[in-house]
PDB file of N, CA and C in Angstrom:
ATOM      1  N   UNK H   1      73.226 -27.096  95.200  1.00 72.00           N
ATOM      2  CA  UNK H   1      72.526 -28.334  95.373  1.00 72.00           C
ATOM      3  C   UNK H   1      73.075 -29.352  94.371  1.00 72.00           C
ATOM      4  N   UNK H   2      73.369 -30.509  94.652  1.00 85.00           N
ATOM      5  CA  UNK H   2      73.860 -31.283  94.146  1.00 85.00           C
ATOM      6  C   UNK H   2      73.049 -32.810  93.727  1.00 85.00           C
ATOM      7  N   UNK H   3      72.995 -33.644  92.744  1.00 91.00           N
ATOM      8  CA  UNK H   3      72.066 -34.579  92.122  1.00 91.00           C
ATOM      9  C   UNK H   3      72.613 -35.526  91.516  1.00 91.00           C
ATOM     10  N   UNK H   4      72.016 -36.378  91.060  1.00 93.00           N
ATOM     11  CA  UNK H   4      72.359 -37.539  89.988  1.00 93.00           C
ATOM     12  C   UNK H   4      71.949 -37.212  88.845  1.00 93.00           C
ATOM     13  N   UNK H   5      72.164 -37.080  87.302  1.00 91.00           N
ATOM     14  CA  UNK H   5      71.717 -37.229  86.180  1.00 91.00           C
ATOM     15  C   UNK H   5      70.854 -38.257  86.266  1.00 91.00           C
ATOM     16  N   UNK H   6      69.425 -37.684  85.821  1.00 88.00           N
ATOM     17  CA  UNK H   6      68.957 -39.120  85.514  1.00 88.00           C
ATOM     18  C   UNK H   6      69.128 -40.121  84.289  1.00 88.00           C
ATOM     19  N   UNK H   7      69.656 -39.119  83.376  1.00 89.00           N
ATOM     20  CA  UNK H   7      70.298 -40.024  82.348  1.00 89.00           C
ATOM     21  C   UNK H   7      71.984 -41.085  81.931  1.00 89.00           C
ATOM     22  N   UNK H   8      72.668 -40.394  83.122  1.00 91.00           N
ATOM     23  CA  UNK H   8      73.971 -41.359  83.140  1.00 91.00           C
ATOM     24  C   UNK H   8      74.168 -41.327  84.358  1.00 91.00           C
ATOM     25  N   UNK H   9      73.830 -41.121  85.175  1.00 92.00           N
ATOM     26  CA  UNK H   9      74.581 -41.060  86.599  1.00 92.00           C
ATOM     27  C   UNK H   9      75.635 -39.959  87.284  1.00 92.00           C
ATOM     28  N   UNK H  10      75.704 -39.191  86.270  1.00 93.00           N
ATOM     29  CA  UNK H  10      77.127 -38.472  86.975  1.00 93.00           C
ATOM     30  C   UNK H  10      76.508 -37.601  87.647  1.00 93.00           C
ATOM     31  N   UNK H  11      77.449 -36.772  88.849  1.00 95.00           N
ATOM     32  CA  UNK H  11      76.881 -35.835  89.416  1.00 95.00           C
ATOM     33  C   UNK H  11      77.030 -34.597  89.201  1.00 95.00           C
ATOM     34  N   UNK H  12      76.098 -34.026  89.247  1.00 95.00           N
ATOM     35  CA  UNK H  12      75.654 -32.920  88.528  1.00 95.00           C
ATOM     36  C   UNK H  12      75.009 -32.072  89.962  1.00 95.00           C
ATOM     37  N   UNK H  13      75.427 -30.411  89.384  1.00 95.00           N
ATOM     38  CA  UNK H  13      75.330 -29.272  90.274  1.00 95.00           C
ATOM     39  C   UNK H  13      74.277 -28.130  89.896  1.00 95.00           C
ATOM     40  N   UNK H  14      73.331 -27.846  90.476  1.00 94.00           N
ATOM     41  CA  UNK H  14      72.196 -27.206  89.840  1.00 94.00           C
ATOM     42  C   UNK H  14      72.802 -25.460  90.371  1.00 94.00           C
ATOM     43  N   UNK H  15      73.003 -24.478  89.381  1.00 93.00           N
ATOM     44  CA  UNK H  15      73.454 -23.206  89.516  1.00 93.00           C
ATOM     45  C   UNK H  15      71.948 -22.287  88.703  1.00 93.00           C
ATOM     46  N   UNK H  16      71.382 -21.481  89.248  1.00 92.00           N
ATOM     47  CA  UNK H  16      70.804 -20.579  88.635  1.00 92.00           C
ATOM     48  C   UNK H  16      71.312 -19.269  88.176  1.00 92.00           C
ATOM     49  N   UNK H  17      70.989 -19.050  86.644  1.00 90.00           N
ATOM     50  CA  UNK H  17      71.417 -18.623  85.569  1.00 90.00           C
ATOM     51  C   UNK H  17      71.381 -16.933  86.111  1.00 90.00           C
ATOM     52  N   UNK H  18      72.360 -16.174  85.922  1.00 89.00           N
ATOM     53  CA  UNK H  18      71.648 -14.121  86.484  1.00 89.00           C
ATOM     54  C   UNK H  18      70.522 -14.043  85.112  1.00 89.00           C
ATOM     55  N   UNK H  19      70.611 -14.308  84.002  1.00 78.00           N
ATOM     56  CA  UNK H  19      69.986 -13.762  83.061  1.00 78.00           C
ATOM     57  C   UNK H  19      68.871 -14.427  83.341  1.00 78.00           C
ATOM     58  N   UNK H  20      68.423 -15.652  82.957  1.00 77.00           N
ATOM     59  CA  UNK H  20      66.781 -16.091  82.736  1.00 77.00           C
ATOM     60  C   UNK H  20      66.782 -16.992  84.391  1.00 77.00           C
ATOM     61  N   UNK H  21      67.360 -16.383  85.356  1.00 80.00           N
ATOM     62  CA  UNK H  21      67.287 -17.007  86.667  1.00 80.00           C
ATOM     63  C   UNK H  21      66.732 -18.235  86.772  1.00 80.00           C
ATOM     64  N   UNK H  22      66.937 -19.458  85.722  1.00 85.00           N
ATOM     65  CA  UNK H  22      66.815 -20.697  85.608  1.00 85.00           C
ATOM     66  C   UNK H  22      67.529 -21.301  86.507  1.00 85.00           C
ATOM     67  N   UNK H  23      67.231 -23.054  87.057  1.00 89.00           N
ATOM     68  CA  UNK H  23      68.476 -23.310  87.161  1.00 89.00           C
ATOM     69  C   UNK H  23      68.873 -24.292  86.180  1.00 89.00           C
ATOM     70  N   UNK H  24      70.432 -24.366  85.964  1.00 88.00           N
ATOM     71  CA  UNK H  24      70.694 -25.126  84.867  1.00 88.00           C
ATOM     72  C   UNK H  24      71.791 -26.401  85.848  1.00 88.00           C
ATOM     73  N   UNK H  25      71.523 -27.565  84.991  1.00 91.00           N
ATOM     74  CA  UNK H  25      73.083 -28.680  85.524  1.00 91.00           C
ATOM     75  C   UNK H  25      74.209 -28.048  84.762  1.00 91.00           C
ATOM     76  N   UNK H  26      75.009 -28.432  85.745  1.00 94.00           N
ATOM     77  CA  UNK H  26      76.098 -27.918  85.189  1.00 94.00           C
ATOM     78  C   UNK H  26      77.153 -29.599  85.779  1.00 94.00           C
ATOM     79  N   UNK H  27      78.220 -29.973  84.608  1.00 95.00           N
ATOM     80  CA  UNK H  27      79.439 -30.665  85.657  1.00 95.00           C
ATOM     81  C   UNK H  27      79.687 -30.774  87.310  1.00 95.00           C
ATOM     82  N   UNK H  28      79.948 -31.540  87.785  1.00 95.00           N
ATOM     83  CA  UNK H  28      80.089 -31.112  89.425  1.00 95.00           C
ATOM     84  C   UNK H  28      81.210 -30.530  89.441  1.00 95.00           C
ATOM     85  N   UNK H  29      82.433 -30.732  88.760  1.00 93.00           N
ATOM     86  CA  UNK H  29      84.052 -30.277  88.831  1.00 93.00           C
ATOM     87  C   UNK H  29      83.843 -28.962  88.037  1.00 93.00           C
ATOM     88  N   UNK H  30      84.776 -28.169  88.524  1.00 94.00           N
ATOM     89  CA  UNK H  30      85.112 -27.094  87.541  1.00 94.00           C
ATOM     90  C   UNK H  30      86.260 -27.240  86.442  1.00 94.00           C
ATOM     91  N   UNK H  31      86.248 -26.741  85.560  1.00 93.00           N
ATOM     92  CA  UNK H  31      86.806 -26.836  84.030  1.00 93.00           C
ATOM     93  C   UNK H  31      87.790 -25.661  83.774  1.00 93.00           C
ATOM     94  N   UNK H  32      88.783 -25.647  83.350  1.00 90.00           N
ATOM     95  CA  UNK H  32      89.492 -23.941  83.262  1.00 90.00           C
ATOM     96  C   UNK H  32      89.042 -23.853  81.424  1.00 90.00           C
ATOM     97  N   UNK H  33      88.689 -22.410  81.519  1.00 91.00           N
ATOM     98  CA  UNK H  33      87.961 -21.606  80.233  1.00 91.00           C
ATOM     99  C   UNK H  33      89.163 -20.528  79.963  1.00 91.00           C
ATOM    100  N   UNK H  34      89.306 -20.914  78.529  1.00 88.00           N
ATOM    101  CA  UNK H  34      90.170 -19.458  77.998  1.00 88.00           C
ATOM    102  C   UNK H  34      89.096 -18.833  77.326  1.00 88.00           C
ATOM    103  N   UNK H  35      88.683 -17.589  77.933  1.00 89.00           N
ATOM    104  CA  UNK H  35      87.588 -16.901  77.416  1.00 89.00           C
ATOM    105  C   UNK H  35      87.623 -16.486  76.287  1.00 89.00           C
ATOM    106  N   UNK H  36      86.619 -16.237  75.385  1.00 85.00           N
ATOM    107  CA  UNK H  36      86.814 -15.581  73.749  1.00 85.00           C
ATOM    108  C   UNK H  36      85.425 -15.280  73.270  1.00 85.00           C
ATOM    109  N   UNK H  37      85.120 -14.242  72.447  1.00 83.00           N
ATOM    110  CA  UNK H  37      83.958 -13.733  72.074  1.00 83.00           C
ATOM    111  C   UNK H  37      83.525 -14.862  71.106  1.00 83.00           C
ATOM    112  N   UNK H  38      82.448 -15.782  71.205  1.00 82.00           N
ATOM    113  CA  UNK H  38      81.497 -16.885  69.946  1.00 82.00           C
ATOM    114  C   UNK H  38      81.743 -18.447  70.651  1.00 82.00           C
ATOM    115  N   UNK H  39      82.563 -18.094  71.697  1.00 84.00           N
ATOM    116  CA  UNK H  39      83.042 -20.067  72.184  1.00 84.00           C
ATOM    117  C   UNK H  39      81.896 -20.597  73.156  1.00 84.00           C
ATOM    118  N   UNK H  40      81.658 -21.502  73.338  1.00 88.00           N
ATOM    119  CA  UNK H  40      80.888 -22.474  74.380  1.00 88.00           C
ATOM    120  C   UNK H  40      80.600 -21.510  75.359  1.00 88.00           C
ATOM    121  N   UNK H  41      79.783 -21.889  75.897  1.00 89.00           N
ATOM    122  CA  UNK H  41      79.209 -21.155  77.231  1.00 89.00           C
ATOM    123  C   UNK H  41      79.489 -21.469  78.611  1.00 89.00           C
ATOM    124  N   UNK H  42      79.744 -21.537  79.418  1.00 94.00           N
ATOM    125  CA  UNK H  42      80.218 -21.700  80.602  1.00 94.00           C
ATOM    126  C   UNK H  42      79.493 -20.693  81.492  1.00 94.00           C
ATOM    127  N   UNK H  43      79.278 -21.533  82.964  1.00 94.00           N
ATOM    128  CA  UNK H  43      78.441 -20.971  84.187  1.00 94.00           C
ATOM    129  C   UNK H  43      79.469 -20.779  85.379  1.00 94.00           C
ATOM    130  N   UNK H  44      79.603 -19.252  85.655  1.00 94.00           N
ATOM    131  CA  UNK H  44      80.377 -18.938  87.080  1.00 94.00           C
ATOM    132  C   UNK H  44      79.793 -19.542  88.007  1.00 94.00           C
ATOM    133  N   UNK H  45      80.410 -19.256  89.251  1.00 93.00           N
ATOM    134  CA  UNK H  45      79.644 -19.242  90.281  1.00 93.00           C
ATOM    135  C   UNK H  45      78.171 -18.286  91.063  1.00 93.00           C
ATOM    136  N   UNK H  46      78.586 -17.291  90.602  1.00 93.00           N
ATOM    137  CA  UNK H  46      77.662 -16.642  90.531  1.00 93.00           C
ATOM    138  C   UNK H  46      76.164 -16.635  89.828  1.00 93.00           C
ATOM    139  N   UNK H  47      76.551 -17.380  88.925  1.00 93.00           N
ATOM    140  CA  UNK H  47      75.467 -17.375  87.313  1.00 93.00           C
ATOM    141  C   UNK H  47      75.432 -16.935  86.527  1.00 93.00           C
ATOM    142  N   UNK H  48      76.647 -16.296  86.833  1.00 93.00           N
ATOM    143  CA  UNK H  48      76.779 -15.806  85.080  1.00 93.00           C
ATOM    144  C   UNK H  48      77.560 -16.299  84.113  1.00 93.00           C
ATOM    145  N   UNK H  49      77.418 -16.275  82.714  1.00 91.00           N
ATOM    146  CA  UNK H  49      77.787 -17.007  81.945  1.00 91.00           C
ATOM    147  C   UNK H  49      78.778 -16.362  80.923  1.00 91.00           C
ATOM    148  N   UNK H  50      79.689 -16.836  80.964  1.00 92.00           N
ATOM    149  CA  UNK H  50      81.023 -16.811  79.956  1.00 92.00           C
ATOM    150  C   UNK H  50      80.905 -17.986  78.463  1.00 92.00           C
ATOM    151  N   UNK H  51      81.783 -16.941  77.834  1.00 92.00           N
ATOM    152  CA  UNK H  51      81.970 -18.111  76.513  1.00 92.00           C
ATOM    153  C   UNK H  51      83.504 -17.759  76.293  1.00 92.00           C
ATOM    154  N   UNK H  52      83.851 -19.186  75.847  1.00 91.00           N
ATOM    155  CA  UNK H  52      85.342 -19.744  75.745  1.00 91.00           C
ATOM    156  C   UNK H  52      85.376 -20.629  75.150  1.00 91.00           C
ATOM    157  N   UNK H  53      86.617 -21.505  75.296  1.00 88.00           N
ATOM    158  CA  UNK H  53      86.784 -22.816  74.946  1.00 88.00           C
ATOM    159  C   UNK H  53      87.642 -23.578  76.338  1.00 88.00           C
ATOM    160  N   UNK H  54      87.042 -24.650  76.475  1.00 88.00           N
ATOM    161  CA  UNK H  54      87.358 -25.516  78.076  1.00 88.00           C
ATOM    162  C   UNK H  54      88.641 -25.828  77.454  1.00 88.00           C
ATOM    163  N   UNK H  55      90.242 -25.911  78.575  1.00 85.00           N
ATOM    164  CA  UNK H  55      91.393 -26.325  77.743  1.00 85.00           C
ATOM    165  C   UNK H  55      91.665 -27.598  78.953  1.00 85.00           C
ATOM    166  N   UNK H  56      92.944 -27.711  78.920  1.00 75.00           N
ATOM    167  CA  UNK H  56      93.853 -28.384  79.859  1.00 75.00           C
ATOM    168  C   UNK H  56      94.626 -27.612  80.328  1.00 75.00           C
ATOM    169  N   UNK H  57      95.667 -28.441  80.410  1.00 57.00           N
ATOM    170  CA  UNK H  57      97.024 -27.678  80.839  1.00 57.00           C
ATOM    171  C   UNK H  57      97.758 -27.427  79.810  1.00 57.00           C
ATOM    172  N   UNK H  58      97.371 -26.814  78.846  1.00 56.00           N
ATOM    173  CA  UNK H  58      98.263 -26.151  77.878  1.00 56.00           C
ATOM    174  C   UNK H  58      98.695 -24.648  78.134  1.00 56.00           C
ATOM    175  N   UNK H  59      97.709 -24.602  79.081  1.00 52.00           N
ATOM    176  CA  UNK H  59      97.703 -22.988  78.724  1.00 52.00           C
ATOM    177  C   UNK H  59      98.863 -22.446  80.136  1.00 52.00           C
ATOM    178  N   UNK H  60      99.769 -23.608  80.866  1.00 53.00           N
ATOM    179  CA  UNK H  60     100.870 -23.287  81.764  1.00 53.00           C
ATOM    180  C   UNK H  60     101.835 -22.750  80.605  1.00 53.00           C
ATOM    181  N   UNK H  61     101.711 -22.941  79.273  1.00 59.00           N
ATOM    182  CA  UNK H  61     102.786 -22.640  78.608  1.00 59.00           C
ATOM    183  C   UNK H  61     102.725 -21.277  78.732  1.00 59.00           C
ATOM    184  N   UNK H  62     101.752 -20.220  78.760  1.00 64.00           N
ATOM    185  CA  UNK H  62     101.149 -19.018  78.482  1.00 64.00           C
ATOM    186  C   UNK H  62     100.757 -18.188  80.278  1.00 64.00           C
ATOM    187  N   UNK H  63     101.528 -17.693  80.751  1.00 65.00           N
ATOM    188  CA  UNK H  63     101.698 -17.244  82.086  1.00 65.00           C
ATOM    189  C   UNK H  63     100.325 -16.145  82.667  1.00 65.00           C
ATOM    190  N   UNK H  64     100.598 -15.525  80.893  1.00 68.00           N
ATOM    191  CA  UNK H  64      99.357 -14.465  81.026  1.00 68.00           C
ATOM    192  C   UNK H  64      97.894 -14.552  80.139  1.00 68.00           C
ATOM    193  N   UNK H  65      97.861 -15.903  80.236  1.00 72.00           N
ATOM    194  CA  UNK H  65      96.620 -16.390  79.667  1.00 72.00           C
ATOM    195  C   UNK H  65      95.260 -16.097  80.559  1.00 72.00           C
ATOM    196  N   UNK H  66      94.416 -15.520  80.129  1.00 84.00           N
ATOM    197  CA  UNK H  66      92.971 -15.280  81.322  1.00 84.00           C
ATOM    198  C   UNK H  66      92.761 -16.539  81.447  1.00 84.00           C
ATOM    199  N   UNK H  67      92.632 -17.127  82.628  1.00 87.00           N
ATOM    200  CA  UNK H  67      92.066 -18.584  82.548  1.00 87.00           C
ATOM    201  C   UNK H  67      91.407 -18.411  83.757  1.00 87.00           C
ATOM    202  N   UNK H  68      90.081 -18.867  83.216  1.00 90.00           N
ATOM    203  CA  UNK H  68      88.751 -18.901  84.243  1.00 90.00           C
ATOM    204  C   UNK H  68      88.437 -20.239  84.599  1.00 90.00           C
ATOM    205  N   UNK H  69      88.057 -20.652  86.024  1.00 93.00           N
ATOM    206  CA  UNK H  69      87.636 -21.776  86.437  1.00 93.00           C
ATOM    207  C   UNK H  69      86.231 -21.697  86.394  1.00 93.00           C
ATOM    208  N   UNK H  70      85.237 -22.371  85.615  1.00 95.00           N
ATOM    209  CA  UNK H  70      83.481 -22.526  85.710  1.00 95.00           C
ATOM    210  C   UNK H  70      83.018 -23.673  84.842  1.00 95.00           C
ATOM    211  N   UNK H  71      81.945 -23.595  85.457  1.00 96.00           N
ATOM    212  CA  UNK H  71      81.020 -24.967  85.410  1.00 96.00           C
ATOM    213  C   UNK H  71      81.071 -25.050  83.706  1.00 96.00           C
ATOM    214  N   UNK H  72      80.878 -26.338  83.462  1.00 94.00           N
ATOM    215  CA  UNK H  72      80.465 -26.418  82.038  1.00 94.00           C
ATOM    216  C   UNK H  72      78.662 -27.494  81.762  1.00 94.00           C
ATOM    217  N   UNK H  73      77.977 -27.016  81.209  1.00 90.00           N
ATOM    218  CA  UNK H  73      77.109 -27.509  81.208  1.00 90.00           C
ATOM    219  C   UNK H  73      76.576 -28.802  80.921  1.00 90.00           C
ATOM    220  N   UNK H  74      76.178 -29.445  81.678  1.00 91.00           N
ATOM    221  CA  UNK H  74      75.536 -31.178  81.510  1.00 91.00           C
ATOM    222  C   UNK H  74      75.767 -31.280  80.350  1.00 91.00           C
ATOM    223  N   UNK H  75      74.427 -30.766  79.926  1.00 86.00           N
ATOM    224  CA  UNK H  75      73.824 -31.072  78.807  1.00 86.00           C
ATOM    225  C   UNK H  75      74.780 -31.381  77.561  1.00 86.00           C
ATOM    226  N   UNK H  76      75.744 -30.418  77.414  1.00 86.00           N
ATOM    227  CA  UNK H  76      77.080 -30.285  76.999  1.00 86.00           C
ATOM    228  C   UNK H  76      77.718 -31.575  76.782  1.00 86.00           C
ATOM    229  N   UNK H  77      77.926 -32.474  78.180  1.00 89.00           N
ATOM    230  CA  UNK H  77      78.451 -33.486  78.041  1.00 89.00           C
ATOM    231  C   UNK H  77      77.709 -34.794  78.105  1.00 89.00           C
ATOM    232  N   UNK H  78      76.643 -34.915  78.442  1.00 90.00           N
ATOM    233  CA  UNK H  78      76.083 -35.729  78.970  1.00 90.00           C
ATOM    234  C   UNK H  78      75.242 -36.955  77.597  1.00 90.00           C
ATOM    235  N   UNK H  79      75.314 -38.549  77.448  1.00 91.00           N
ATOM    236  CA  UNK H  79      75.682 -38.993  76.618  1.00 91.00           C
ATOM    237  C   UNK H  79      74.247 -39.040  75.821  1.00 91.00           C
ATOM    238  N   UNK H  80      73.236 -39.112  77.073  1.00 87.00           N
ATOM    239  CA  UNK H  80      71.693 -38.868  76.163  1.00 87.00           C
ATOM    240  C   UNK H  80      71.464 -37.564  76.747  1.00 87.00           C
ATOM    241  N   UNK H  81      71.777 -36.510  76.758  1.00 72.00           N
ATOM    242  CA  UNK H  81      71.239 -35.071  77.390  1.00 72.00           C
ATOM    243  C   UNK H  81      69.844 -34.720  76.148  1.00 72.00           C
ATOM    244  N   UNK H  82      70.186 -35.164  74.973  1.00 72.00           N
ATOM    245  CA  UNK H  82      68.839 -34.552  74.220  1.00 72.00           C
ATOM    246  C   UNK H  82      67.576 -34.980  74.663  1.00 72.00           C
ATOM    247  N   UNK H  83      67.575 -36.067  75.726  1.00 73.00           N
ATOM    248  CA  UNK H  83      66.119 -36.453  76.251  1.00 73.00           C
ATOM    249  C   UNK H  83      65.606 -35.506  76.782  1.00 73.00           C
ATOM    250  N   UNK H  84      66.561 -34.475  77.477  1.00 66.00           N
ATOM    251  CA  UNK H  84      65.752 -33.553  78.505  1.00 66.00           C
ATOM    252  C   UNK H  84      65.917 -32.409  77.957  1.00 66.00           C
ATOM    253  N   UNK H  85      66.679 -31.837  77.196  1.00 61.00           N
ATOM    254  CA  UNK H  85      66.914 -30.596  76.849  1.00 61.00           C
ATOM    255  C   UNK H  85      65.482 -30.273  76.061  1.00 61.00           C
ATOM    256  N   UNK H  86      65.107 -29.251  76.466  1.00 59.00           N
ATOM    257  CA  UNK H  86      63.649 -28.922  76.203  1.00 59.00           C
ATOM    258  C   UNK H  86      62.800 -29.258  76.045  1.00 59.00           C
ATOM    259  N   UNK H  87      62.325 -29.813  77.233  1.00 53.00           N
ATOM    260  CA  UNK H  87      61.449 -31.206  77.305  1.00 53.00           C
ATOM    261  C   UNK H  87      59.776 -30.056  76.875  1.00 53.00           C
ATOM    262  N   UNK H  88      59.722 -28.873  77.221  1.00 51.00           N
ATOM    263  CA  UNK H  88      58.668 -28.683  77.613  1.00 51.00           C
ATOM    264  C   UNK H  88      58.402 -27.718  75.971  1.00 51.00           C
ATOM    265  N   UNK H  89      59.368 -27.132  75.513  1.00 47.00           N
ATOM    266  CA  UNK H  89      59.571 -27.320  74.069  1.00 47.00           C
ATOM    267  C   UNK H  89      58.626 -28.012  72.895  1.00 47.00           C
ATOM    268  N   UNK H  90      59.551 -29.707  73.209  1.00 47.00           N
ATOM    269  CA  UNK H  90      58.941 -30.283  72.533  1.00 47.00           C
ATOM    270  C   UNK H  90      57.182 -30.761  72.555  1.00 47.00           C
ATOM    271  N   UNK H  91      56.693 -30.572  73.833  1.00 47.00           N
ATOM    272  CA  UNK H  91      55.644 -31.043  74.007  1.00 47.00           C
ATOM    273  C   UNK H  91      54.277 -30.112  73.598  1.00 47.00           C
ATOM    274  N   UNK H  92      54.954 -29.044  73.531  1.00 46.00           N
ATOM    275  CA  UNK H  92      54.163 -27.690  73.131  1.00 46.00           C
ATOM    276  C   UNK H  92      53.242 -28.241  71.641  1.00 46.00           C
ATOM    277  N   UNK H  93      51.986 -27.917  71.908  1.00 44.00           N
ATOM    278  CA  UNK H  93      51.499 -27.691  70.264  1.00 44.00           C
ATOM    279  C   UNK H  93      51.825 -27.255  69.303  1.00 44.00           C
ATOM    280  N   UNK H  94      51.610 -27.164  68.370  1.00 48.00           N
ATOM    281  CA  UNK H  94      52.597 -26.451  66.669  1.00 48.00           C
ATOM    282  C   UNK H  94      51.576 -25.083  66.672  1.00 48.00           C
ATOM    283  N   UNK H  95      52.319 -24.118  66.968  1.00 47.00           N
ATOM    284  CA  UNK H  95      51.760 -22.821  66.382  1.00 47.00           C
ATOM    285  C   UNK H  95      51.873 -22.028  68.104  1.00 47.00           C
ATOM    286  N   UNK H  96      51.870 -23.018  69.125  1.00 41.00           N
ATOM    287  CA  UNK H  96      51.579 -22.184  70.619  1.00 41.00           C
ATOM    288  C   UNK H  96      52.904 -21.566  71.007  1.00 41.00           C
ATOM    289  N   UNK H  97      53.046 -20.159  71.232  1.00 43.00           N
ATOM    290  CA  UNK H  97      53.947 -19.125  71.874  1.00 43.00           C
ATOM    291  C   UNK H  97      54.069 -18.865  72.968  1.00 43.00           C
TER     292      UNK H  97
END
């Protein structure tokens, strides 16, 4: 399913997560990820989530580089994303679990 940010306009792709079966925005384009254990997070198609670092085309230099195509998350890029990122978070009382 596909949307507008309501905070900049770009379009944005709603993928639900395998782990907390959320759904999250993600970029509408896909991004190539050189995967690595501690890097950014990234959303397959599926929903599941990888961590890497998003490159370019550097990595044609490197033939046998793993390079994964997946979503990278809005929020990630997006220029006011802290408005929404845990909206329901912040609204919570001090002390409620």
């Amino acid at each position: 399913m596909t949307s507008r940010c309501r905070g900049c306009g770009a379009e944005v792709v709603w993928i639900r997560t395998k782990g907390q079966r959320r759904k999250m925005p993600v970029n509408a384009e896909k991004v190539s990820v050189l995967p690595f254990h501690g890097g950014n997070s990234f959303v397959q198609d599926d929903g599941s989530i990888i961590f890497g670092r998003r490159i370019g085309d550097a990595w044609d230099d490197d033939p046998d580089a793993n390079v994964i195509e997946a979503y990278e998350s809005h929020f990630a890029t997006c220029p006011v994303g802290g408005q929404f990122r845990n909206r329901q978070a912040r609204t919570r009382a001090p002390g409620y679990r």
